[in-house]
Tab-separated table of C-alpha atoms and ligand atoms in Angstrom:
chain	number	residue	atom	x	y	z
A	1177	MET	CA	12.328	-0.710	26.303
A	1178	VAL	CA	10.935	-3.587	28.321
A	1179	VAL	CA	9.218	-6.418	26.471
A	1180	ASP	CA	7.549	-9.247	28.343
A	1181	LYS	CA	5.468	-12.230	27.215
A	1182	ASP	CA	2.872	-11.432	29.843
A	1183	PHE	CA	2.239	-7.852	28.716
A	1184	VAL	CA	-0.360	-8.942	26.159
A	1185	ILE	CA	-2.565	-6.345	24.477
A	1186	SER	CA	-4.472	-8.803	22.312
A	1187	GLU	CA	-4.285	-11.491	19.689
A	1188	VAL	CA	-4.016	-9.441	16.473
A	1189	ASP	CA	-6.934	-9.898	14.112
A	1190	PRO	CA	-5.203	-10.398	10.722
A	1191	ARG	CA	-7.846	-8.107	9.166
A	1192	ILE	CA	-5.892	-5.206	10.685
A	1193	TYR	CA	-3.759	-5.554	7.500
A	1194	GLY	CA	-6.711	-5.010	5.171
A	1195	SER	CA	-6.817	-2.648	2.220
A	1196	PHE	CA	-9.238	-0.944	-0.128
A	1197	ILE	CA	-10.076	-0.900	-3.826
A	1198	GLU	CA	-12.482	1.829	-4.907
A	1199	GLN	CA	-13.945	2.179	-8.403
A	1200	LEU	CA	-11.892	5.328	-8.738
A	1201	GLY	CA	-9.089	6.570	-10.980
A	1202	ARG	CA	-6.899	3.704	-12.173
A	1203	ALA	CA	-7.422	1.455	-9.153
A	1204	VAL	CA	-9.644	-0.911	-11.124
A	1205	TYR	CA	-9.235	0.021	-14.804
A	1206	GLY	CA	-5.509	-0.046	-15.614
A	1207	GLY	CA	-4.810	-1.277	-12.086
A	1208	ILE	CA	-6.251	-4.646	-11.115
A	1209	TYR	CA	-8.124	-5.025	-14.433
A	1210	GLU	CA	-6.681	-4.465	-17.854
A	1211	PRO	CA	-7.781	-6.868	-20.585
A	1212	GLY	CA	-5.087	-7.062	-23.244
A	1213	HIS	CA	-2.231	-6.277	-20.866
A	1214	PRO	CA	0.648	-8.725	-21.454
A	1215	THR	CA	0.288	-10.154	-17.930
A	1216	SER	CA	-3.516	-10.337	-17.865
A	1217	ASP	CA	-5.359	-13.603	-17.332
A	1218	GLU	CA	-8.512	-14.747	-19.167
A	1219	ASN	CA	-10.651	-12.516	-16.899
A	1220	GLY	CA	-8.612	-9.418	-17.673
A	1221	PHE	CA	-6.872	-9.307	-14.282
A	1222	ARG	CA	-3.238	-8.239	-14.290
A	1223	LYS	CA	-1.109	-11.036	-12.884
A	1224	ASP	CA	1.762	-8.677	-12.038
A	1225	VAL	CA	-0.649	-6.846	-9.708
A	1226	ILE	CA	-2.031	-10.097	-8.297
A	1227	ASN	CA	1.502	-11.215	-7.440
A	1228	LEU	CA	2.354	-8.061	-5.512
A	1229	VAL	CA	-0.983	-8.032	-3.668
A	1230	LYS	CA	-0.359	-11.664	-2.697
A	1231	GLN	CA	3.085	-10.697	-1.395
A	1232	LEU	CA	1.408	-8.217	0.923
A	1233	GLN	CA	-0.851	-10.992	2.269
A	1234	VAL	CA	-3.845	-8.674	2.381
A	1235	PRO	CA	-6.588	-10.524	4.275
A	1236	ILE	CA	-9.609	-8.294	3.523
A	1237	ILE	CA	-10.325	-5.668	0.837
A	1238	ARG	CA	-13.051	-3.047	1.032
A	1239	TYR	CA	-15.095	-2.347	-2.136
A	1240	PRO	CA	-16.554	-0.534	-4.188
A	1241	GLY	CA	-16.130	2.737	-2.260
A	1242	GLY	CA	-15.456	5.145	-0.683
A	1243	ASN	CA	-17.293	8.195	-1.890
A	1244	MET	CA	-18.195	6.378	-5.091
A	1245	VAL	CA	-20.596	4.017	-3.319
A	1246	SER	CA	-22.896	6.839	-2.228
A	1247	ALA	CA	-24.399	7.245	-5.734
A	1248	TYR	CA	-23.734	3.724	-7.020
A	1249	ASN	CA	-26.361	1.384	-8.434
A	1250	TRP	CA	-24.868	-2.039	-7.832
A	1251	GLU	CA	-27.212	-3.535	-10.474
A	1252	ASP	CA	-25.273	-1.599	-13.161
A	1253	GLY	CA	-22.199	-3.730	-12.476
A	1254	VAL	CA	-23.655	-7.249	-12.838
A	1255	GLY	CA	-24.815	-9.324	-15.811
A	1256	PRO	CA	-23.553	-9.339	-19.402
A	1257	LYS	CA	-20.824	-6.722	-19.786
A	1258	GLU	CA	-22.177	-5.463	-23.102
A	1259	ASP	CA	-25.492	-4.534	-21.445
A	1260	ARG	CA	-23.970	-2.580	-18.586
A	1261	PRO	CA	-24.726	1.154	-18.643
A	1262	ARG	CA	-22.161	3.914	-18.694
A	1263	ARG	CA	-22.954	6.350	-15.928
A	1264	LEU	CA	-21.835	9.726	-14.710
A	1265	GLU	CA	-19.951	8.868	-11.521
A	1266	LEU	CA	-20.696	11.865	-9.329
A	1267	ALA	CA	-18.205	11.520	-6.480
A	1268	TRP	CA	-15.108	11.750	-8.672
A	1269	ARG	CA	-16.785	13.279	-11.763
A	1270	VAL	CA	-15.761	10.569	-14.217
A	1271	THR	CA	-17.554	8.180	-16.566
A	1272	GLU	CA	-18.026	4.739	-15.034
A	1273	THR	CA	-18.205	1.966	-17.652
A	1274	ASN	CA	-19.250	-0.700	-15.142
A	1275	GLN	CA	-17.073	-3.305	-16.841
A	1276	VAL	CA	-16.039	-4.403	-13.374
A	1277	GLY	CA	-18.670	-4.894	-10.683
A	1278	THR	CA	-19.452	-7.090	-7.696
A	1279	ASN	CA	-18.894	-10.510	-9.299
A	1280	GLU	CA	-15.613	-9.559	-10.970
A	1281	PHE	CA	-14.364	-8.094	-7.706
A	1282	ILE	CA	-15.224	-11.294	-5.837
A	1283	ASP	CA	-13.387	-13.336	-8.505
A	1284	TRP	CA	-10.350	-11.086	-8.172
A	1285	SER	CA	-10.350	-11.086	-4.372
A	1286	LYS	CA	-10.374	-14.901	-4.423
A	1287	GLU	CA	-7.356	-14.845	-6.718
A	1288	VAL	CA	-5.405	-12.654	-4.315
A	1289	GLY	CA	-6.554	-14.686	-1.305
A	1290	ALA	CA	-8.527	-11.872	0.354
A	1291	GLU	CA	-11.998	-11.668	1.807
A	1292	ALA	CA	-14.273	-8.909	0.457
A	1293	MET	CA	-15.651	-6.145	2.666
A	1294	MET	CA	-18.644	-4.712	0.836
A	1295	ALA	CA	-20.161	-1.248	1.242
A	1296	VAL	CA	-23.812	-0.420	0.553
A	1297	ASN	CA	-25.114	2.881	-0.795
A	1298	LEU	CA	-26.785	4.907	1.956
A	1299	GLY	CA	-26.392	8.184	0.045
A	1300	THR	CA	-28.851	8.049	-2.851
A	1301	ARG	CA	-30.344	4.673	-1.898
A	1302	GLY	CA	-31.160	2.749	1.255
A	1303	ILE	CA	-32.746	-0.348	2.777
A	1304	ASP	CA	-34.152	-1.807	-0.420
A	1305	ALA	CA	-30.963	-1.687	-2.524
A	1306	ALA	CA	-28.912	-2.955	0.416
A	1307	ARG	CA	-31.133	-5.936	1.113
A	1308	SER	CA	-31.347	-6.895	-2.584
A	1309	LEU	CA	-27.547	-6.708	-2.985
A	1310	LEU	CA	-27.124	-8.906	0.078
A	1311	GLU	CA	-29.714	-11.364	-1.238
A	1312	TYR	CA	-27.904	-11.401	-4.599
A	1313	CYS	CA	-24.556	-12.081	-2.933
A	1314	ASN	CA	-25.326	-14.340	0.003
A	1315	HIS	CA	-28.678	-16.104	-0.471
A	1316	PRO	CA	-28.255	-19.689	-1.723
A	1317	GLY	CA	-31.082	-19.653	-4.303
A	1318	GLY	CA	-34.802	-19.863	-5.090
A	1319	THR	CA	-35.483	-16.114	-4.946
A	1320	TYR	CA	-35.382	-13.354	-7.558
A	1321	TRP	CA	-31.980	-11.887	-6.693
A	1322	SER	CA	-30.227	-15.150	-5.828
A	1323	GLU	CA	-31.446	-16.751	-9.053
A	1324	LEU	CA	-30.227	-13.716	-10.991
A	1325	ARG	CA	-26.755	-14.286	-9.537
A	1326	LYS	CA	-26.919	-17.882	-10.754
A	1327	GLN	CA	-27.991	-16.704	-14.216
A	1328	HIS	CA	-24.923	-14.469	-14.161
A	1329	GLY	CA	-22.761	-17.554	-13.749
A	1330	TYR	CA	-22.348	-17.726	-9.960
A	1331	GLU	CA	-24.095	-20.858	-8.729
A	1332	GLN	CA	-22.676	-20.608	-5.213
A	1333	PRO	CA	-23.343	-17.611	-2.971
A	1334	HIS	CA	-20.411	-15.270	-2.349
A	1335	ASN	CA	-21.032	-15.362	1.415
A	1336	ILE	CA	-19.627	-11.907	2.056
A	1337	LYS	CA	-19.331	-11.549	5.804
A	1338	THR	CA	-18.458	-7.905	6.446
A	1339	TRP	CA	-20.665	-5.022	5.263
A	1340	CYS	CA	-20.207	-1.265	5.620
A	1341	LEU	CA	-23.398	0.718	6.163
A	1342	GLY	CA	-22.542	3.567	3.780
A	1343	ASN	CA	-19.404	5.685	3.613
A	1344	GLU	CA	-18.426	8.963	5.334
A	1345	MET	CA	-22.031	10.068	5.632
A	1346	ASP	CA	-20.981	13.055	7.799
A	1347	GLY	CA	-18.977	14.646	4.954
A	1348	PRO	CA	-20.358	17.638	3.013
A	1349	TRP	CA	-18.667	16.156	-0.100
A	1350	GLN	CA	-20.705	12.970	0.211
A	1351	ILE	CA	-23.604	12.491	-2.193
A	1352	GLY	CA	-26.611	12.180	0.121
A	1353	GLN	CA	-24.840	13.514	3.228
A	1354	LYS	CA	-26.900	12.982	6.375
A	1355	THR	CA	-27.150	14.474	9.818
A	1356	ALA	CA	-26.119	12.105	12.591
A	1357	TYR	CA	-29.755	11.469	13.470
A	1358	GLU	CA	-30.754	10.812	9.842
A	1359	TYR	CA	-27.816	8.474	9.306
A	1360	GLY	CA	-28.258	6.671	12.617
A	1361	ARG	CA	-31.897	5.868	11.878
A	1362	LEU	CA	-31.259	4.812	8.270
A	1363	ALA	CA	-28.231	2.694	9.165
A	1364	ALA	CA	-30.090	0.974	12.005
A	1365	GLU	CA	-33.081	0.108	9.810
A	1366	THR	CA	-30.819	-1.023	6.956
A	1367	GLY	CA	-28.791	-3.162	9.332
A	1368	LYS	CA	-31.980	-4.659	10.765
A	1369	ALA	CA	-33.232	-5.633	7.292
A	1370	MET	CA	-29.845	-6.987	6.233
A	1371	ARG	CA	-29.659	-9.170	9.337
A	1372	GLN	CA	-33.071	-10.608	8.423
A	1373	VAL	CA	-31.627	-11.635	5.039
A	1374	ASP	CA	-28.446	-13.087	6.538
A	1375	PRO	CA	-28.018	-13.155	10.331
A	1376	THR	CA	-24.375	-14.253	10.033
A	1377	ILE	CA	-23.072	-10.970	8.564
A	1378	GLU	CA	-21.054	-8.345	10.448
A	1379	LEU	CA	-21.919	-4.672	10.074
A	1380	VAL	CA	-19.835	-1.513	10.222
A	1381	SER	CA	-21.542	1.725	11.249
A	1382	CYS	CA	-20.076	4.930	9.750
A	1383	GLY	CA	-18.008	6.986	12.134
A	1384	SER	CA	-16.554	10.402	11.373
A	1385	SER	CA	-14.552	11.012	8.186
A	1386	GLY	CA	-11.629	12.152	10.277
A	1387	SER	CA	-10.596	13.452	13.674
A	1388	GLY	CA	-10.803	17.020	12.339
A	1389	MET	CA	-14.516	16.914	11.459
A	1390	PRO	CA	-16.476	19.585	13.351
A	1391	THR	CA	-19.130	17.020	14.313
A	1392	PHE	CA	-16.592	14.572	15.799
A	1393	PRO	CA	-17.249	12.919	18.299
A	1394	GLU	CA	-20.887	13.935	18.624
A	1395	TRP	CA	-21.498	12.082	15.337
A	1396	GLU	CA	-20.326	8.839	16.965
A	1397	ALA	CA	-22.424	9.372	20.088
A	1398	THR	CA	-25.629	10.179	18.189
A	1399	THR	CA	-25.320	7.536	15.468
A	1400	LEU	CA	-24.393	4.795	17.931
A	1401	GLU	CA	-27.527	5.565	19.945
A	1402	HIS	CA	-29.331	4.065	16.943
A	1403	THR	CA	-26.877	1.550	15.517
A	1404	TYR	CA	-25.325	0.059	18.667
A	1405	GLU	CA	-27.600	-2.958	18.632
A	1406	PHE	CA	-27.015	-3.801	14.947
A	1407	ALA	CA	-23.405	-2.854	14.310
A	1408	ASP	CA	-20.309	-4.820	15.281
A	1409	TYR	CA	-17.826	-2.080	14.367
A	1410	ILE	CA	-17.681	1.669	13.969
A	1411	SER	CA	-15.479	3.048	11.205
A	1412	LEU	CA	-12.613	5.548	11.483
A	1413	HIS	CA	-10.964	7.279	8.517
A	1414	GLN	CA	-7.816	9.399	8.635
A	1415	TYR	CA	-5.276	10.738	6.152
A	1416	TYR	CA	-2.206	12.833	6.897
A	1417	GLY	CA	0.064	15.006	4.761
A	1418	ASN	CA	3.206	17.075	5.192
A	1419	ARG	CA	1.591	20.162	3.672
A	1420	GLU	CA	3.800	22.628	5.537
A	1421	ASN	CA	7.000	20.726	4.891
A	1422	ASP	CA	7.658	20.302	8.614
A	1423	THR	CA	8.988	16.767	8.885
A	1424	ALA	CA	9.304	16.614	12.688
A	1425	ASN	CA	5.693	17.704	13.075
A	1426	TYR	CA	4.501	15.414	10.283
A	1427	LEU	CA	6.168	12.351	11.792
A	1428	ALA	CA	4.278	13.019	15.023
A	1429	SER	CA	0.892	12.682	13.264
A	1430	SER	CA	0.395	9.168	14.591
A	1431	LEU	CA	-0.175	10.794	17.990
A	1432	ASP	CA	-3.296	12.336	16.499
A	1433	MET	CA	-4.310	8.905	15.191
A	1434	GLU	CA	-3.858	7.484	18.679
A	1435	ASN	CA	-5.929	10.243	20.217
A	1436	PHE	CA	-8.626	9.646	17.602
A	1437	ILE	CA	-8.756	5.945	18.528
A	1438	HIS	CA	-8.929	6.760	22.267
A	1439	THR	CA	-11.808	9.174	21.766
A	1440	VAL	CA	-13.789	6.749	19.603
A	1441	ILE	CA	-13.301	3.985	22.182
A	1442	ALA	CA	-14.414	6.332	24.955
A	1443	THR	CA	-17.509	7.337	22.998
A	1444	CYS	CA	-18.417	3.704	22.227
A	1445	ASP	CA	-18.027	2.796	25.883
A	1446	TYR	CA	-20.145	5.766	26.951
A	1447	ILE	CA	-22.991	4.508	24.744
A	1448	LYS	CA	-22.411	0.982	26.044
A	1449	ALA	CA	-22.834	2.256	29.604
A	1450	LYS	CA	-25.838	4.369	28.682
A	1451	LYS	CA	-27.551	1.404	27.084
A	1452	ARG	CA	-26.568	-0.941	29.931
A	1453	SER	CA	-25.246	-3.138	27.136
A	1454	LYS	CA	-22.952	-6.128	27.521
A	1455	LYS	CA	-21.711	-5.758	23.978
A	1456	THR	CA	-18.376	-4.146	23.172
A	1457	MET	CA	-18.165	-2.110	19.973
A	1458	TYR	CA	-15.017	-2.775	17.945
A	1459	LEU	CA	-13.255	-0.381	15.598
A	1460	SER	CA	-12.794	-0.700	11.864
A	1461	PHE	CA	-10.123	1.807	10.816
A	1462	ASP	CA	-11.176	1.230	7.253
A	1463	GLU	CA	-9.358	4.140	5.607
A	1464	TRP	CA	-5.905	5.259	6.686
A	1465	ASN	CA	-2.853	6.515	4.840
A	1466	VAL	CA	-0.978	9.590	3.617
A	1467	TRP	CA	-2.904	11.630	1.034
A	1468	PHE	CA	-1.892	15.111	-0.104
A	1469	HIS	CA	0.701	14.961	-2.905
A	1470	SER	CA	-1.873	14.680	-5.697
A	1471	ASN	CA	-4.458	17.183	-4.398
A	1472	ASP	CA	-3.491	20.135	-6.651
A	1473	GLN	CA	-3.146	17.962	-9.732
A	1474	ASP	CA	-6.588	16.412	-9.205
A	1475	GLU	CA	-8.246	19.802	-9.025
A	1476	LYS	CA	-7.190	20.510	-12.597
A	1477	MET	CA	-8.767	17.357	-13.987
A	1478	GLU	CA	-11.278	17.595	-16.851
A	1479	PRO	CA	-14.537	15.905	-15.800
A	1480	TRP	CA	-16.200	12.795	-17.228
A	1481	SER	CA	-13.198	10.956	-18.659
A	1482	ILE	CA	-12.789	7.206	-18.190
A	1483	ALA	CA	-10.356	5.959	-15.522
A	1484	PRO	CA	-8.094	9.029	-15.464
A	1485	PRO	CA	-5.115	9.102	-13.094
A	1486	GLN	CA	-6.631	10.394	-9.842
A	1487	LEU	CA	-5.208	10.502	-6.316
A	1488	GLU	CA	-1.880	9.198	-7.644
A	1489	ASP	CA	0.300	10.294	-4.752
A	1490	VAL	CA	3.976	9.487	-5.280
A	1491	TYR	CA	5.196	8.689	-1.803
A	1492	THR	CA	8.403	9.888	-0.207
A	1493	PHE	CA	10.675	8.182	2.277
A	1494	GLU	CA	9.230	10.238	5.156
A	1495	ASP	CA	5.728	9.047	4.181
A	1496	ALA	CA	6.947	5.471	4.661
A	1497	LEU	CA	8.150	6.370	8.171
A	1498	LEU	CA	4.770	7.817	9.049
A	1499	VAL	CA	3.023	4.728	7.657
A	1500	GLY	CA	5.284	2.627	9.926
A	1501	THR	CA	4.149	4.619	12.965
A	1502	MET	CA	0.496	4.362	11.895
A	1503	LEU	CA	0.837	0.572	11.714
A	1504	ASN	CA	2.434	0.608	15.179
A	1505	THR	CA	-0.511	2.632	16.456
A	1506	LEU	CA	-3.042	0.169	15.050
A	1507	LEU	CA	-1.187	-2.757	16.644
A	1508	LYS	CA	-0.986	-1.001	20.001
A	1509	HIS	CA	-4.800	-0.795	19.910
A	1510	SER	CA	-5.455	-4.237	18.510
A	1511	ASP	CA	-7.656	-5.050	21.504
A	1512	ARG	CA	-10.294	-2.755	19.945
A	1513	VAL	CA	-9.175	-2.216	16.336
A	1514	LYS	CA	-10.081	-5.481	14.623
A	1515	ILE	CA	-10.215	-4.305	11.009
A	1516	ALA	CA	-8.106	-1.647	9.284
A	1517	CYS	CA	-7.726	-0.871	5.588
A	1518	MET	CA	-4.766	0.920	4.110
A	1519	ALA	CA	-6.450	3.223	1.592
A	1520	GLN	CA	-5.918	2.249	-1.050
A	1521	LEU	CA	-4.127	-0.659	-2.754
A	1522	VAL	CA	-3.345	0.007	-6.426
A	1523	ASN	CA	-2.583	3.362	-8.147
A	1524	VAL	CA	-4.973	5.424	-5.997
A	1525	ILE	CA	-3.020	6.572	-2.877
A	1526	ALA	CA	-1.457	3.156	-3.036
A	1527	PRO	CA	1.587	1.056	-2.174
A	1528	ILE	CA	1.438	-0.543	-5.656
A	1529	MET	CA	1.674	1.506	-8.869
A	1530	THR	CA	1.207	0.411	-12.452
A	1531	GLU	CA	1.581	1.924	-15.878
A	1532	THR	CA	-1.490	1.306	-17.981
A	1533	GLY	CA	-0.172	-1.089	-20.624
A	1534	GLY	CA	3.216	-1.169	-18.883
A	1535	GLY	CA	5.098	-2.161	-15.762
A	1536	ILE	CA	4.604	-2.136	-12.032
A	1537	TRP	CA	6.546	-0.790	-9.045
A	1538	LYS	CA	6.522	-0.540	-5.290
A	1539	GLN	CA	6.067	2.802	-3.591
A	1540	THR	CA	8.065	3.637	-0.447
A	1541	ILE	CA	5.066	2.849	1.774
A	1542	PHE	CA	4.932	-0.701	0.380
A	1543	TYR	CA	7.758	-1.783	2.660
A	1544	PRO	CA	6.498	-1.060	6.199
A	1545	TYR	CA	3.074	-2.369	5.110
A	1546	TYR	CA	4.622	-5.549	3.677
A	1547	TYR	CA	6.814	-6.395	6.663
A	1548	THR	CA	4.197	-5.578	9.272
A	1549	SER	CA	1.532	-7.585	7.450
A	1550	VAL	CA	3.752	-10.618	6.908
A	1551	TYR	CA	5.527	-10.691	10.287
A	1552	GLY	CA	3.065	-8.852	12.516
A	1553	ARG	CA	0.836	-11.843	13.183
A	1554	GLY	CA	0.314	-13.232	16.657
A	1555	LYS	CA	-0.089	-11.479	19.996
A	1556	ALA	CA	0.566	-7.760	20.280
A	1557	LEU	CA	2.642	-7.051	23.393
A	1558	ASN	CA	2.692	-3.740	25.196
A	1559	PRO	CA	6.274	-2.435	25.131
A	1560	ILE	CA	7.223	-0.214	28.050
A	1561	ILE	CA	9.175	2.625	26.467
A	1562	LYS	CA	11.362	5.307	27.964
A	1563	SER	CA	12.426	7.614	25.182
A	1564	PRO	CA	13.656	11.175	24.864
A	1565	LYS	CA	10.911	13.431	23.525
A	1566	TYR	CA	10.431	16.556	21.433
A	1567	ASP	CA	7.819	19.209	20.859
A	1568	SER	CA	6.624	20.164	17.386
A	1569	LYS	CA	4.180	22.703	16.014
A	1570	ASP	CA	1.068	20.638	16.800
A	1571	PHE	CA	2.333	18.080	19.319
A	1572	THR	CA	4.093	18.007	22.667
A	1573	ASP	CA	6.089	15.174	24.206
A	1574	VAL	CA	6.585	13.247	20.988
A	1575	PRO	CA	8.767	10.203	21.737
A	1576	TYR	CA	11.629	9.864	19.256
A	1577	LEU	CA	11.162	6.131	19.505
A	1578	ASP	CA	7.898	4.590	18.312
A	1579	SER	CA	7.393	0.855	18.549
A	1580	SER	CA	5.030	-2.097	18.474
A	1581	VAL	CA	5.871	-5.680	19.402
A	1582	ILE	CA	4.499	-9.013	18.252
A	1583	TYR	CA	4.943	-12.405	19.855
A	1584	ASN	CA	4.241	-15.114	17.302
A	1585	GLU	CA	3.892	-18.203	19.489
A	1586	GLU	CA	3.338	-20.550	16.560
A	1587	ASN	CA	6.660	-19.636	14.917
A	1588	ASP	CA	8.320	-18.988	18.268
A	1589	GLU	CA	9.298	-15.473	17.148
A	1590	LEU	CA	9.475	-12.066	18.720
A	1591	VAL	CA	9.137	-9.206	16.245
A	1592	ILE	CA	9.888	-5.598	17.148
A	1593	PHE	CA	8.820	-2.821	14.777
A	1594	VAL	CA	10.521	0.414	15.667
A	1595	VAL	CA	10.836	3.888	14.166
A	1596	ASN	CA	13.474	6.444	15.097
A	1597	ARG	CA	11.792	9.787	14.449
A	1598	HIS	CA	14.966	11.750	15.077
A	1599	LEU	CA	15.963	13.764	11.987
A	1600	GLU	CA	19.665	13.964	12.895
A	1601	ASN	CA	20.660	11.410	15.503
A	1602	THR	CA	21.207	7.688	15.556
A	1603	MET	CA	19.575	6.070	18.562
A	1604	GLU	CA	20.912	3.255	20.691
A	1605	VAL	CA	18.114	1.170	22.158
A	1606	ASP	CA	18.344	-1.281	25.011
A	1607	VAL	CA	15.519	-3.759	25.229
A	1608	ASP	CA	15.022	-5.901	28.294
A	1609	ILE	CA	13.589	-9.090	26.746
A	1610	ARG	CA	13.476	-10.902	30.098
A	1611	SER	CA	10.985	-13.634	29.090
A	1612	PHE	CA	12.691	-14.289	25.753
A	1613	GLU	CA	16.155	-14.806	27.187
A	1614	SER	CA	17.300	-17.530	24.813
A	1615	TYR	CA	16.208	-15.656	21.690
A	1616	LYS	CA	18.764	-14.465	19.147
A	1617	VAL	CA	18.449	-11.880	16.383
A	1618	MET	CA	17.460	-13.522	13.071
A	1619	GLU	CA	17.265	-10.370	11.008
A	1620	HIS	CA	17.224	-6.635	11.425
A	1621	VAL	CA	15.603	-4.978	8.417
A	1622	VAL	CA	16.117	-1.222	8.036
A	1623	LEU	CA	14.419	1.342	5.823
A	1624	GLU	CA	16.583	4.450	5.830
A	1625	ASN	CA	17.512	7.235	3.472
A	1626	GLU	CA	19.556	10.418	3.631
A	1627	ASN	CA	16.795	12.245	1.770
A	1628	ALA	CA	13.386	12.510	3.462
A	1629	LYS	CA	11.859	13.318	0.068
A	1630	ALA	CA	13.335	10.353	-1.845
A	1631	VAL	CA	10.723	8.533	-3.963
A	1632	ASN	CA	10.414	5.353	-5.993
A	1633	THR	CA	9.501	5.442	-9.673
A	1634	ILE	CA	9.220	2.782	-12.346
A	1635	GLU	CA	12.754	3.664	-13.432
A	1636	LYS	CA	14.376	3.630	-10.031
A	1637	GLU	CA	13.564	2.438	-6.520
A	1638	GLN	CA	15.546	4.799	-4.303
A	1639	VAL	CA	13.851	3.656	-1.123
A	1640	MET	CA	14.358	-0.020	-0.398
A	1641	PRO	CA	15.012	-1.891	2.828
A	1642	HIS	CA	18.322	-3.555	3.627
A	1643	LYS	CA	19.149	-6.239	6.179
A	1644	ARG	CA	22.345	-4.774	7.600
A	1645	GLY	CA	20.742	-3.504	10.799
A	1646	VAL	CA	22.986	-3.658	13.859
A	1647	SER	CA	21.486	-5.482	16.838
A	1648	ASN	CA	22.617	-8.122	19.240
A	1649	VAL	CA	21.345	-10.076	22.262
A	1650	ASP	CA	23.474	-10.533	25.311
A	1651	ASN	CA	22.257	-11.852	28.647
A	1652	GLY	CA	18.547	-11.246	28.007
A	1653	LYS	CA	19.216	-7.734	26.722
A	1654	LEU	CA	18.806	-6.693	23.126
A	1655	SER	CA	20.878	-3.730	21.984
A	1656	ALA	CA	20.087	-2.153	18.655
A	1657	ILE	CA	21.311	0.805	16.679
A	1658	LEU	CA	18.547	2.702	14.915
A	1659	PRO	CA	19.798	5.074	12.216
A	1660	LYS	CA	18.327	8.586	12.203
A	1661	MET	CA	14.940	8.742	10.426
A	1662	SER	CA	14.554	4.993	10.083
A	1663	TRP	CA	11.959	2.251	10.191
A	1664	ASN	CA	13.236	-1.074	11.539
A	1665	MET	CA	12.027	-4.623	12.013
A	1666	ILE	CA	14.041	-6.771	14.423
A	1667	ARG	CA	13.058	-10.432	14.324
A	1668	LEU	CA	14.244	-12.729	17.097
A	1669	LYS	CA	13.891	-16.455	17.635
B	702	AHR	O1	-9.841	6.922	-0.323
B	702	AHR	C1	-10.219	8.081	-0.999
B	702	AHR	C2	-11.486	8.688	-0.441
B	702	AHR	O2	-11.229	9.168	0.841
B	702	AHR	C3	-12.657	7.760	-0.248
B	702	AHR	O3	-13.409	7.611	-1.395
B	702	AHR	C4	-13.449	8.452	0.813
B	702	AHR	O4	-14.187	7.564	1.606
B	702	AHR	C5	-12.437	9.254	1.581
B	702	AHR	O5	-12.800	10.573	1.690
C-alpha cells in the first residue's frame, strides 16, 4: 500500500457513523425503553443501553422507520401516554402501543448525544401530516401544532435538521408503494411545503431499496427529475447475507456496495447535467448491514403481539468482517456519502442486544463499528493498493486486502483499517507511509477467529478484539502481519 497525506478523498462527515432505531420488534420496547428495568432512569430508558450507545459515539439516529413509518400517524405518539391509541402496525403486523413517540425519542437521543433524523409518512399520508409534524417539532410557538408541543411539556422546539421523505417507496412490501413518477411528485411537493415551514432543514429523497431492485437505477433518475431542487441527499439501502454458506463470495459483497454507490453517483450527476444545475446531490446510505439469520424465524411469528423479538439476527465472526469492509467502502466514498446509518442499533439487526428484564451484550459487528466510529474521524485518504485477487461465484478480481485510511490532523494520528479476506493465509503488508515518516505504531487491534461462524451471546463473547497485532515502522515503511480472515486497526502517531 501507499498512503500519502496529499491523497485526500474528503473530510469525513461524522454522520457517516449514524444508526437507526425503528419502532419495530424489541428495538424500542425492551431495548432502549423498559420502565421497571433495574437500570432504567425516571423516563424508562435503560441506562445499560445508553452507555453502550454512547461508547459507539453515534452522531445521528434515524427514526421512527423504516417500513413502519409508511402507515404511521405521528399524532398517536405524542401527548399523555394514557390517551395514546393502540394500533395495528401494518408493516410488521404487531400491536403498537405508542408509549414511545417523537418526544420520547428526542429525549433519548439527547441522552445518548445523537442528533435525530426523522422520517415522514409518504405511504398512507403526505404533505399535510409532514408539514404539521415539522411545525410541531421545529416551530418556536404561537401556532396550533407548536403550542401543542408546549402543552406536551416541550417549551423549546426540537430543531430537527434532517428529514427523510418517506421510506423505500419503490418496494412492493411498502404500505402505499408508489411508482417513481408518483413518488417523485409527492416528495417534491412535500419537500416544498416543509421548506416553507422551516427553510433550514435538510431533506433526503428516497432512492431504491437495494441494488437488486428491478427499477434500479431508473427509480433514481425519474424521482430526482422531480426532487433534485428540494433534496440534499438521496438514500441508499442495502443488506447482505451468506445464504449459500459461501464465505469467500460473501466477503466480496462490499464490491456490490461500491458498485451501487458508483451507479447512484452517476445517476445523480446525469440529472445534475440534464438540469444544468450547480448543485451536487449527496448520498445518505441510511440503511446498511447484514440481515438474513432471522428471516425464517420471523416468518413463523404470530401476528399482532406487542414488541415480539423480530429481526434478531445473531451475528457471526464473518459478518463482522463484512461489516468492516462495508465501513471501508463508505469511507472510500466519503466525498459523496455524507450520512450513513447502520441498520439498526438495538436488538433489531443490531450491534447491541438486550434481554428484556435482563442483561446486555455486544454482537460481533459491534467491534468494527465501534473502532471505525471512534477512530475514523478526520480526512479520508485514498490508499493505493496492490493486492493479490480472487474470483468468487458472483465477483471477479476481489482483492484479498480491503482498506480505508484516516488522517486525523487534530490528534496527529494516522489510522489504517484493513481486512484480510483470505480464508487460509496470513498476509504480510508493506505500507509506504512517506509523508508520515516519523510516525510510530501506537496500537494494532485485531479481530480474528478460527471459526467463521463464531457468535457472541449473553453467556459468552467468543468474538472480541485483542491488541497483539504485529506491525512495525522502519524508515518510513510500515510492515504489518494480518492474520487470515481478520479485521485490523493500526493506529500510528
Ligand atoms: O431495517 C429493517 C427494514 O429494512 C426497514 O424497516 C426497511 O426500511 C428495510 O426494508
